[in-house]
CSV table of C-alpha atoms and ligand atoms in Angstrom, one decimal:
chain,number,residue,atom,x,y,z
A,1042,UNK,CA,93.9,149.0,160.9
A,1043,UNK,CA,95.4,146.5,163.1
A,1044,UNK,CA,99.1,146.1,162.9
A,1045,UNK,CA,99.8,142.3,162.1
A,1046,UNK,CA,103.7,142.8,161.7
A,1047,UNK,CA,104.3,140.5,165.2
A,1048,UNK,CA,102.8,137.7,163.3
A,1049,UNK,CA,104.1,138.1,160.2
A,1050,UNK,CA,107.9,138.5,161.8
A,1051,UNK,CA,107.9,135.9,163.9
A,1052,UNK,CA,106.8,133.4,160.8
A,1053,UNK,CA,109.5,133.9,158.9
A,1054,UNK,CA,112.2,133.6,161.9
A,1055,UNK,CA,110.0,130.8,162.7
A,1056,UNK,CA,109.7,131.3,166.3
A,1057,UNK,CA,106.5,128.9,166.4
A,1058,UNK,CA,106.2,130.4,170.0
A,1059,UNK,CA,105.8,133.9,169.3
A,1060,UNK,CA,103.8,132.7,166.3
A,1061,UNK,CA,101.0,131.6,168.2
A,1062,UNK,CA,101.5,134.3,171.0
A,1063,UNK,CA,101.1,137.0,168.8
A,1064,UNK,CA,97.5,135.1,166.5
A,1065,UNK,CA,95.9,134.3,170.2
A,1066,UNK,CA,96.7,138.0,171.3
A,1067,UNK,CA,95.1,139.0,168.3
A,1068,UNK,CA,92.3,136.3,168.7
A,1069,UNK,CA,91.9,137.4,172.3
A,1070,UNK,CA,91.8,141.4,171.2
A,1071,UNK,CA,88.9,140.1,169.4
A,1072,UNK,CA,90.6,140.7,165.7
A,1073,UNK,CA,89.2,138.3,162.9
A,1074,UNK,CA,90.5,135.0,162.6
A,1075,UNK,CA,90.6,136.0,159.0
A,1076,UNK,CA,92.3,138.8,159.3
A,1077,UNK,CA,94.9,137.4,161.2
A,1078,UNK,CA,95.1,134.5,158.4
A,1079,UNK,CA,95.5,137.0,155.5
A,1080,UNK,CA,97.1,140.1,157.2
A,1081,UNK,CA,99.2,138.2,159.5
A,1082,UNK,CA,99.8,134.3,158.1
A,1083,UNK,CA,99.9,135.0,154.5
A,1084,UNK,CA,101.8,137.7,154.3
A,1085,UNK,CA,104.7,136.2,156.3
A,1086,UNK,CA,104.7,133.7,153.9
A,1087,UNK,CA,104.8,136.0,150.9
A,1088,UNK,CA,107.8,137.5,152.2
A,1089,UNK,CA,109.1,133.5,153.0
A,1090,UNK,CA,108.6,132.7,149.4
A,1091,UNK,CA,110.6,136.2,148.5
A,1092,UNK,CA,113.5,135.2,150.4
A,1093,UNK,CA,113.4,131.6,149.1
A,1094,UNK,CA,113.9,132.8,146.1
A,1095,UNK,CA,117.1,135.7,146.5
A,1096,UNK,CA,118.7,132.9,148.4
A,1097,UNK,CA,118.2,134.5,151.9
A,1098,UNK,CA,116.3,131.9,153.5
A,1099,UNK,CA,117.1,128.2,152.8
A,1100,UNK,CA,114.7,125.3,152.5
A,1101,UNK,CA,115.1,124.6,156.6
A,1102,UNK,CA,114.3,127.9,157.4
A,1103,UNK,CA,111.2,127.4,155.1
A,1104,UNK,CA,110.2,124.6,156.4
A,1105,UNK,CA,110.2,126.1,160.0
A,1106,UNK,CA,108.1,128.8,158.8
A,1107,UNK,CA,105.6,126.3,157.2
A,1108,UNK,CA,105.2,124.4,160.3
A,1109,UNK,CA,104.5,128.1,162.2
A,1110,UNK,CA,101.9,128.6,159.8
A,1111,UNK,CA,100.4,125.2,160.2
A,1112,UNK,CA,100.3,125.2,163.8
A,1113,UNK,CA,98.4,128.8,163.9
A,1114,UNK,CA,95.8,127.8,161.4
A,1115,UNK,CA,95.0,124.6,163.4
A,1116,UNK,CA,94.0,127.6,165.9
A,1117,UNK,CA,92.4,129.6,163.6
A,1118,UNK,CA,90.7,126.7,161.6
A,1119,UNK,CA,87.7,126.4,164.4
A,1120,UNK,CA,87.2,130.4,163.7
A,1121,UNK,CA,86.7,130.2,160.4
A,1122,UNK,CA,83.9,128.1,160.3
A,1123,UNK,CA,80.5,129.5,159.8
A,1124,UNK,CA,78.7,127.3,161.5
A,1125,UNK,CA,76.8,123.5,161.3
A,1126,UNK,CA,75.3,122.7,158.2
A,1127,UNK,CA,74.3,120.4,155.7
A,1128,UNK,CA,77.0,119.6,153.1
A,1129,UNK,CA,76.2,121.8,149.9
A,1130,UNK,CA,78.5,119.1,147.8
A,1131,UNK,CA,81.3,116.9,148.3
A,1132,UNK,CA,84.5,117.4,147.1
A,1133,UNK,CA,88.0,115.5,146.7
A,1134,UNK,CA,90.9,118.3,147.1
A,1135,UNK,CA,94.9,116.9,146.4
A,1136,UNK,CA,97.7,118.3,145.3
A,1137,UNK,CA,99.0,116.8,142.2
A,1138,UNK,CA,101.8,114.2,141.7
A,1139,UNK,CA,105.6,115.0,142.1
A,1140,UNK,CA,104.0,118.3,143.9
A,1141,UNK,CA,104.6,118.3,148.4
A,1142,UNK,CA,103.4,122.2,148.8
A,1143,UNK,CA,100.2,121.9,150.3
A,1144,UNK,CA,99.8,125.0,152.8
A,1145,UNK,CA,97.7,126.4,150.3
A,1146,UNK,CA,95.8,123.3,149.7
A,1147,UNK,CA,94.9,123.4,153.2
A,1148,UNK,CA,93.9,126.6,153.5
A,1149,UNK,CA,91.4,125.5,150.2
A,1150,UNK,CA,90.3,122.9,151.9
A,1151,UNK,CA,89.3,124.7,154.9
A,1152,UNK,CA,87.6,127.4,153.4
A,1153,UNK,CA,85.6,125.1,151.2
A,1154,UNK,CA,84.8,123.5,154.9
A,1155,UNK,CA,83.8,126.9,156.2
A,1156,UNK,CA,81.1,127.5,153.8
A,1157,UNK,CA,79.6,124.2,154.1
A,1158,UNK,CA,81.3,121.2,151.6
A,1159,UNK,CA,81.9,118.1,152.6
A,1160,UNK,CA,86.2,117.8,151.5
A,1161,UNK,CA,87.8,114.4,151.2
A,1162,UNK,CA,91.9,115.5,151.5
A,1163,UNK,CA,94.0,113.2,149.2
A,1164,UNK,CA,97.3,114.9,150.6
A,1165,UNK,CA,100.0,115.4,148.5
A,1166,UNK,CA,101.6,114.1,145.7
A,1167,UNK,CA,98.2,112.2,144.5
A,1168,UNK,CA,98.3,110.6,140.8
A,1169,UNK,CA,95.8,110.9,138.8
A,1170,UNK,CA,95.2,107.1,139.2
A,1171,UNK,CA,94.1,107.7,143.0
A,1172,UNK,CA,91.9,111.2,142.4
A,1173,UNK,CA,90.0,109.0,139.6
A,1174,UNK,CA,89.3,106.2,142.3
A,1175,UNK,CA,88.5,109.1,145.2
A,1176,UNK,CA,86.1,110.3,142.8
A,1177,UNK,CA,84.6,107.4,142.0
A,1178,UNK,CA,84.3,105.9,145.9
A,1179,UNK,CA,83.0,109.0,147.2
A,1180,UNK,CA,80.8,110.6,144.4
A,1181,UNK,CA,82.9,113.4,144.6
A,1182,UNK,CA,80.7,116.5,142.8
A,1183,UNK,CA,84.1,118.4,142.3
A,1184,UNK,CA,87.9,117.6,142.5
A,1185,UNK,CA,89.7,120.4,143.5
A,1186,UNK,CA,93.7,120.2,142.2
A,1187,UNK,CA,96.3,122.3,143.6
A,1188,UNK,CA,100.1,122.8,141.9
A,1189,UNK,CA,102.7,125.0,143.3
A,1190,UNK,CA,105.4,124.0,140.5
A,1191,UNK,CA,106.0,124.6,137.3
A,1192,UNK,CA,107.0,121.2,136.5
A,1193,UNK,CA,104.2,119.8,138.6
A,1194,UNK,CA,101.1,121.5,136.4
A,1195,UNK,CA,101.2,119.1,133.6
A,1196,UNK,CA,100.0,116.7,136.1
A,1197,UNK,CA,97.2,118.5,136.1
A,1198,UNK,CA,96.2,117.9,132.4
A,1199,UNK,CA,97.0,113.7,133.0
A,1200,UNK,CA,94.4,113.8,136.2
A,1201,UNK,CA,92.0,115.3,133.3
A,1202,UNK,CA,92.8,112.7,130.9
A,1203,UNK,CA,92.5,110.0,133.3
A,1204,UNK,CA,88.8,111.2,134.6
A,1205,UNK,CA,88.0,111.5,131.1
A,1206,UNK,CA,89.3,108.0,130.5
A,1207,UNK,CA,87.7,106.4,133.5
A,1208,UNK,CA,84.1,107.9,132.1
A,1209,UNK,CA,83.5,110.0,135.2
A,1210,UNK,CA,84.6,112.9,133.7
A,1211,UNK,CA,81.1,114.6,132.7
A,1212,UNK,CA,79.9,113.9,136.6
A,1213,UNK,CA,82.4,115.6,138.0
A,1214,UNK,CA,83.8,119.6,138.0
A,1215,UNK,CA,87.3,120.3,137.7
A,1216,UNK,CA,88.6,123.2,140.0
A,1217,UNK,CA,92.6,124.0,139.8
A,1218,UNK,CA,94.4,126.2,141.4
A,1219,UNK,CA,98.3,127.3,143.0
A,1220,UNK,CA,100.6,130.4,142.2
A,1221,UNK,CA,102.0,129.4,138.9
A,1222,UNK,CA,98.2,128.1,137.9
A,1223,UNK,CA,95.9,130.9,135.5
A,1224,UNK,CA,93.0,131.1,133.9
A,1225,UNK,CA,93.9,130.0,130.8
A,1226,UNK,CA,95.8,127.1,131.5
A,1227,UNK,CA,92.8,126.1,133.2
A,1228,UNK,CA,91.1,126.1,129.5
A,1229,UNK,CA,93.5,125.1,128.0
A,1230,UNK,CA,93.7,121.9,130.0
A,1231,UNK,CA,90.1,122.1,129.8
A,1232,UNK,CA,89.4,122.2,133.5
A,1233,UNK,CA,85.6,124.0,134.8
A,1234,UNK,CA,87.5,126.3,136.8
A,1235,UNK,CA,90.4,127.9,138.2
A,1236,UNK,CA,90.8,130.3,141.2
A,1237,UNK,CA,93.5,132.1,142.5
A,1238,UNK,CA,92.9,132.1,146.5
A,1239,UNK,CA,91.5,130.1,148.9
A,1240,UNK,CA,88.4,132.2,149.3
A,1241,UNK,CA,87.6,132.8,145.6
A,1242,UNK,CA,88.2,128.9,145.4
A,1243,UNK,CA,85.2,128.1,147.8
A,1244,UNK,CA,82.6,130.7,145.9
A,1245,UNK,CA,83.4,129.3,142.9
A,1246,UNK,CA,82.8,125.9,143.9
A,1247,UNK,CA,79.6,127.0,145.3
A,1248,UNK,CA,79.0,128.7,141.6
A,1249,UNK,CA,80.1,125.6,139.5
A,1250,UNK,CA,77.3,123.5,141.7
A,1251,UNK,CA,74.3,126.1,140.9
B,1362,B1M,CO1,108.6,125.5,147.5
B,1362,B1M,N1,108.6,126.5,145.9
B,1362,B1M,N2,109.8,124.1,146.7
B,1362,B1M,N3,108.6,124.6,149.3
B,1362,B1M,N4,107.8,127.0,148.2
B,1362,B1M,C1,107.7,127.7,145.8
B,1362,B1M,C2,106.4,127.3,145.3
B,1362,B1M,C3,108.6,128.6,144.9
B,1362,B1M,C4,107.7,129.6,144.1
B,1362,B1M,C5,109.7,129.3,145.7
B,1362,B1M,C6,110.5,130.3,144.9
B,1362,B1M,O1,111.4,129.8,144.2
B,1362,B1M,N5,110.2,131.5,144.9
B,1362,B1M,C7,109.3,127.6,143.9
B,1362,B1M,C8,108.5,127.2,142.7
B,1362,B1M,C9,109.1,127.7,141.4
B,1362,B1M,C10,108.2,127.3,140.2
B,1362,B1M,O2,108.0,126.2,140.0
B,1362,B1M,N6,107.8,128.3,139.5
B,1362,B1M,C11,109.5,126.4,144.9
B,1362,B1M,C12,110.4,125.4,144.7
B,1362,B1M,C13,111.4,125.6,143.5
B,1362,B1M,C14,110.5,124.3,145.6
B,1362,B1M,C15,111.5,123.1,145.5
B,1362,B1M,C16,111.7,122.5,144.0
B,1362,B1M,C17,112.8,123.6,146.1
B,1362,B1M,C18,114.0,122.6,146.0
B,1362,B1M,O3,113.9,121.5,146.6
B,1362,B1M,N7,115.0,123.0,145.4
B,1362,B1M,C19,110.8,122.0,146.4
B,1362,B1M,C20,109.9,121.1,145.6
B,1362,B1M,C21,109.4,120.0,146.5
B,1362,B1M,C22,108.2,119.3,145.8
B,1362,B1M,O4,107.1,119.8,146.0
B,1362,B1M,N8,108.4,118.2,145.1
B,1362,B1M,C23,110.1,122.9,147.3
B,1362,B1M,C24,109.9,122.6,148.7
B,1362,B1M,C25,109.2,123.4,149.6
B,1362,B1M,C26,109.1,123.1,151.0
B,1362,B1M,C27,108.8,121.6,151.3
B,1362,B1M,C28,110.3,123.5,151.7
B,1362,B1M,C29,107.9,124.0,151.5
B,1362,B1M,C30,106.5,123.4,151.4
B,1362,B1M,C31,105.9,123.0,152.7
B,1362,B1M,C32,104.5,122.7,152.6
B,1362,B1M,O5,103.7,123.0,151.8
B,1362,B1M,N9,104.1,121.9,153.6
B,1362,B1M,C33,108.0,125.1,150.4
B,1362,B1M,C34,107.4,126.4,150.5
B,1362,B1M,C35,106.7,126.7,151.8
B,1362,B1M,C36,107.3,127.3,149.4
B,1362,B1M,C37,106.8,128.8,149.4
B,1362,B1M,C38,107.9,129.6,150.1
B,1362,B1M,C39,105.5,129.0,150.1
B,1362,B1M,C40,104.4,128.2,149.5
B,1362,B1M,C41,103.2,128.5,150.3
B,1362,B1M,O6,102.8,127.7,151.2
B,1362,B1M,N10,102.6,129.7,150.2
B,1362,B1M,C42,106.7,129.1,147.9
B,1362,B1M,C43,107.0,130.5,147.5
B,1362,B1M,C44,105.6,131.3,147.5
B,1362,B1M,O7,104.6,130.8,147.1
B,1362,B1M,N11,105.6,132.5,148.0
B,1362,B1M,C45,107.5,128.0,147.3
B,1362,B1M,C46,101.5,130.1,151.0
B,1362,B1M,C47,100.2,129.5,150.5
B,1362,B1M,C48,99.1,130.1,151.3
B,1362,B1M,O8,100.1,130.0,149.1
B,1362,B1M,O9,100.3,127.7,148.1
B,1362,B1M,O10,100.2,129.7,146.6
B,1362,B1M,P1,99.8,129.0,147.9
B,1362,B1M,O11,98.2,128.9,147.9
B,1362,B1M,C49,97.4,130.0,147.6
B,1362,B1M,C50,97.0,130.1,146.1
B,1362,B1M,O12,98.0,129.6,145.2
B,1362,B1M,C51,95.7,129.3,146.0
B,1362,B1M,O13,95.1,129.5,147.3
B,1362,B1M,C52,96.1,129.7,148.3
B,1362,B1M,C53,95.9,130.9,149.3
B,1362,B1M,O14,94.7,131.5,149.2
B,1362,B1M,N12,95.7,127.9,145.8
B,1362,B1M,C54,94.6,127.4,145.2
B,1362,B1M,C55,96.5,126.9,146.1
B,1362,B1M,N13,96.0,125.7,145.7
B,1362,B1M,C56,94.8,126.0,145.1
B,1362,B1M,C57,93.9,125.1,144.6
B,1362,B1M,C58,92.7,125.7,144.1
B,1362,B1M,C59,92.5,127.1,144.2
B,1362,B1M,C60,93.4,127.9,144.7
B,1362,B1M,O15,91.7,125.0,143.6
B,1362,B1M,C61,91.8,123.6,143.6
């Protein structure tokens, strides 16, 4: 198995440089770009998010490590695709009000572009006011919400009572998702769906269509 410790390393010093050495290396050695993502990317950020919290890494020092991985999955984004296509459904991705995390939103939205939706990208810190209008303007068949807080989730349940409110509720599926996000929050707040990874979060989509 190939070693990814280069990448993951020089993410969390942040050395953006060495960042995108060490993922075209591995591009160039003909590794996986999704490999490098989850082996290499993710992992650094794991041990990011570890260190954020026992106070060994401040919010700087995050942020450094954020922009790394953003730069290397602008490389890696291309690579992931699967190829042209017709869109198999359109959907509205955000992360939720009060909420500015949105690596993982990205990576959602770009595997839900690898396998072939169409995904209008609300950003961050979206109200429920302006997913209900996305919806609405772009006939969205699923809105994908992402939360990376705690205090961020309940958000989640207002987006649903506003979509339930504006009447579009039955035409649309609810997908959320983010670390502190489960299952059975997701019922509780009586979303169609939640998944815990990028990847699961574009099969399911696929499965909430069919
Ligand atoms: Co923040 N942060 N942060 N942060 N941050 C966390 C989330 C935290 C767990 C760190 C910690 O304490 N260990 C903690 C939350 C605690 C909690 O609520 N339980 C935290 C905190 C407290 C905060 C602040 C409050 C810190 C402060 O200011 N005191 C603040 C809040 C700002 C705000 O949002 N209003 C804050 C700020 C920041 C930065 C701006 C510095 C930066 C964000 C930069 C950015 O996103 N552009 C940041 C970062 C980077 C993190 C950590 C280190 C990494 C998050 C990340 O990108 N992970 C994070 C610790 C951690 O998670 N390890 C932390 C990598 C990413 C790929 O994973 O986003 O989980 P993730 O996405 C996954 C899945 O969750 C899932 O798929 C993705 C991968 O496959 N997924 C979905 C995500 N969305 C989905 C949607 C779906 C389906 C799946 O369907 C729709």
């Amino acid at each position: 198995m190939t070693d990814y410790s280069n990448i993951t390393e020089a993410l969390i010093k942040g050395d953006e440089s060495a960042v995108l050495g060490a993922v075209n290396s591995a591009i160039s050695a003909g590794d996986a770009a999704g490999d490098v993502l989850n082996q290499g990317l993710i992992s650094g950020m794991d041990v990011v998010g570890e260190k954020m919290e026992s106070g060994d890494m401040f919010i700087p020092e995050v942020l450094m490590a954020a922009q790394c991985m953003g730069t290397a999955m602008e490389i890696l984004k291309p690579m992931l695709k699967e190829g042209e296509g017709s869109s198999v459904g359109k959907v509205v991705i955000g992360t939720v009000k009060g909420d500015l995390h949105d690596i993982g939103k990205n990576l959602v939205k770009m595997m839900m572009e690898s396998s072939g939706f169409e995904v209008v990208d609300l950003g961050v810190d979206v109200t429920p006011e302006l997913f209900v209008k996305a919806v609405d303007e772009h006939k969205a068949d699923i809105v994908a919400l992402s939360a990376l807080l705690t205090t961020t989730m309940p958000m989640m349940k207002q987006t649903v009572d506003a979509l339930k409110e504006s009447g579009l509720r039955d035409q649309v599926k609810i997908l959320v998702g983010g670390a502190p996000v489960t299952k059975s929050f997701a019922d509780e707040i009586e979303a169609d769906g939640f998944a815990a990874d990028a990847g699961s979060a574009s099969k399911f989509a696929k499965q909430l269509l069919n």
